[in-house]
Each structure stands twice: as structure tokens, then as C-alpha cells.
């Protein structure tokens, strides 16, 4: 089935998606009947390029890697806005991979709303908008007969959102809990080798895992937004980020890590949401986890979530929590699901 | 959507399915528009009961628990054969949960073939038929415009088959490897507490984990059939059970387990299938696994599989490997997927 894709945001994730689509074009057509054309790419810094007939992903990845999209040979380049791009190219799916603001949900909120209102399904890898108002966006999707998907917003492409939606259909969840921030897990893992908190943080910054201002990770904000997403998706319960009980890892000392090790445990930043009756509560906190717990073996920048279900007890999924092609894979998985629903007239 | 279900096999798994359907009837209708009627249940020992208008799952679980299905008050009881049941009740889906013979694939092979030929989709929790001739059964399903599903045949309802099919769509696999037999994992876990192999086996037998004749588990046959299923499903490559390189745990000694522990490792029975170029190879073997490996933390009767993929690197999923409601959940998940495809005319 032919599917027209628009891409907003051409940083690491957007580039990853262009590369992934280019690399697996034939595979996707043969295995999933997914015959895409990329009709626009727009980025705040790199500029805009569009073509109703579809852009060449091979050429595009070269051009975008050099810097400016408008250097490409396509007629449709320049600085036209999203509304114009949507009406000009009429995409079936808009992928949003822009940086996110947890408090306002922007620019994702505006991008996703615009896409849905224009009758395009929307896929996002950013957390702000779905963390803030998932119900509103889902309603907008329903009203316009299209779909909203966001697998990559938690654990990048490691299946979690779509795992619960699909293969775990029939189960009721009572808890989702795990390690959802790779930066803090990397720091805690390195502290087990004897590094101090500030040494481990410095190393994470040098390796590009942690931002220059690491507060979003180490104070647990990033994990808390993911808790909001899990709460809204798994329990239909909208928690604001301030309603998530939150403690980061800034207070964790070498002595804490060493003490935990002596009692056969590891300190992990555990993020979770649980339901008891009608009450749903979310939390982010450092916790000493027993080695028998599957979460204890999650090292470095890896992530994992344990789902507590009625039919299966505990199911744990682990894998990468971030990364260029890893996040792009989540977006691709969402698009493949949307196309299978669309081909079915659902 | 209304869906008529037939059930062949009313042992532990079949009973689990009846109980699960009964318990979650309203939830399934509301959340998934899955409005089922169970039109027949047939079991070699318990007998047969059928009704075109649907059986009462609440009444049925009581009757079946007491022993004979034919004690129920339904008019349609007795010993009519499968062909008659299929033509009389015209089910949309036939669930097969009978004991399995790895060498012949029977009785699953005949039951699944009959269902598919009669135009019903088929779901199986047994390993024999799909381990032996998955391609033939899939072809039969395609020819009859229906579906074949078998999530529960590996890791019971813990998502593996449907995880790769759905949320991991877009990924190519190069390896699937893990702990797929709970009995042997229980024995190896207990040997870590100092029990000898025969003491641990005896305990597993007393707890009902291991059969009186434990060869199928401890010599790795059960794991090898699961390797055949993974090979056929993930790589489209039919391996016979004799083509799977196989070593069981009967030769694992207390000293082996203690030595592994001293070097920070655990002995696990590892089953896997990997592809290199066009060549696919399957294996089952005890292996000393490093504690940093997610498979090392899988204790007791739990199972786990690590999938090596191009887009995500390694993804590990862990959960129950067996159990009454756990296996029934896999069958339910398969049925929900079939109904969503059917409602879409696919």
C-alpha cells in the first residue's frame, strides 16, 4: 500500500528515520507491503524540502548530513510553514521528532494537532505532548478518523506501548515499573565500579549520554514524564508531572552503592505507575534492587520495564532506551501498524 | 464483533481458557469488541459438548471441573467427531490444546488441518504440529483465507511470536536465544542452592514441574522443538528436531554449578537459533552465563528469550514459560489478533 510520510524534525532521530527508510525500502515493500514516499522534511535549523512525488531518501540523507535541506535539488524547498506543507503534500502520516518541552508539550503539541486536524495520522518520538495531554490528542485522532502512536516516547524502539496494545491484549495491568532513563542508569552502573557521582556524571557527559545541564535526567524529570505517558496509556489516568512523586540520583553516594552491593543489591532509579482500585500513583526514586530482580541486570544505558498483569504475572522487556536507529525503529513500527489498520479501513 | 470459538482439548490449558473467557467476558467485549460464543468443547477423556447458540462458560467450567462434559445439560453432547462438530457449529476459530507428539505432530496436525480446511482460523498452544510443518499449515491457512497462530507454543503467553510479528515489525533478526524450558531452569536454579541433580529433579517432580519420565525436558527435546518453531517463524527455515544440536542437563554436576558461581556465572540450558547468511543453525546446550547477561537472572520456572535485531540490537523478554492461565492468555491474544484482522477483511 502506498503511504505518504511527512517528517517534522531532522536532528538525530529524524536523520535516523531517513537512513532506516532508505536502508530497508525493499524489505518493507516486500514483507509488509509498505510502499512509502517521503513527501516533506522540515527542520527548524536545516530548513524544508518537499515534493508531492516523494523525495529520494538516498539523496536526502546525504544532503541533510551536510547541513541544509534547502541545498537539495528539489523544487519544493524553502521556509513554508507546516500548514502549507500539509495542504500541499497531503501526507497519510506525519512523524514528529522535534526536541520537547515537558511543561508546554511544544512544539510537539502544535505539530501533532495540526497533522491530526489535517487528516493525517501522527507518530511522535518526543515525550512532551503525549505526556501532557494524551487524551486530548487521542480524541482529536478519533474525531478525524486517524491514528496517534508514540512507541518511541518510552524506551525508544524497545517494544512497550505496542507490546501492551498488541501481544498483551486481554491482560489487565496493575503496575508498570522499571528503568526508563539510560543516563542515570549509566551513572549508577559506573558508580558500582568505584567512581563517585560527579566522576560518573562527568564521564557520561564526555560520552554524550548526559547534557551539559543534566537536571532533566539526574533529578528524574525525564523519567517522570515517561511515568505520565505510561499512566495515561496503560491506566487511562492523566497524571501531571508534579503529581509524580520524584527523587533523582543526585543524593546517591558511593557509600550507598557499596552498601547495596554488600547486601547483594544494586541501586537503580526506578520509575513506575501502579493502580490500586481507582487510585493510580506514579513515582521515580532510587531503590536498592535485589540481584534476583530482572531489573538488577540492566546495565549502562539499557532500559527495562516490568509489567504486572492479571493473566501472566510479571513480564519484563529490556533493550535500548535511546539511540538514533533505535528511536527510528519505534517510529517505523508505529507506521507499519497504522498502515495495516488503514489498509483495513479501521 | 461476534466470534464463534471451538475448543479441542479440555485438560489444564483448555480449562484455563474456559475460565479466562468466563472471567473476562465483559472486559473483552468492552475493550476489544470481542463478543465470543463458545460453540463446542471436545476432549478425549472428558467427552464432547456443543451448541450452535453458544455454551455457558460459567456452567461449563463447573461441569468440566467435575469431570465429564457430557454431564452438562446441553442437547449437543456425546461422542461426535471433529468433522461433524465443525460442520454443525461452523466456528470462526478453533483452539487446539491437546497433548502433543513431537515426532508426528499429532493429534494437533490433524485437528489444525481439519479446522483450516473447514474455513476456521486455528490457534494452537501445542508444539508438535507447528514445530514439524509450520509452512504446510500456513499454506493451508492462506489457501482457505484464514489464519494460524501459536503464541503459546513457546514461553506460553509471554509475548514472543506476536512480539516479533507486531511491535518489532521492521526489524530483521539474526538470532533468538534464551531459556525456553522451565523444568530444567528450575532444576539448575535449585542446584545453585547446593542440591544435587537428582535431588533437584526429585523436587521438581514432587512439585509437578517435571514428568515421571523427565527425558523430554532434561534431555532438551522440549527446548529443541521450540527451536524448530522459532527457526520456522523467524527465519522461514524448517529445521527438523534432529537437525537441532542438542545437549540436555543430565550431565551437569554440582561441581559444574559451583565452579560457574565462583567465576560469577550461572549454568543455564540455552536454546537458540541463529542465521549467518543463508545458513540457519539451531542448538540446545547448558552454558555458563555471565551475571551481566539478562538471562542469568531468570530463576526457577521462568523463561526468557533475547532477540538480536538490526535496528535495536538485543531485546530481551522474560515471563512465565508455562501455566494454566498463562497459556490460555497466549491463546486469547492470538484470537484477539485474528478477530481484528477478520473485522478488517484481511
XYZ file of C-alpha atoms in Angstrom, chain B residues 10 54 76 89 94 102 198 205 212 224 252 256 301 328:
14
model
C -10.026 -29.680 27.822
C -23.041 -20.968 22.458
C -25.483 -31.391 21.876
C -21.288 -25.348 14.594
C -10.696 -23.474 16.569
C 6.940 -34.104 18.714
C 18.901 -35.987 41.269
C 8.818 -33.984 40.100
C 7.694 -39.027 35.886
C 14.629 -28.339 20.666
C 25.561 -31.111 34.753
C 29.944 -27.505 37.457
C 10.338 -21.873 36.195
C -4.685 -19.509 27.969
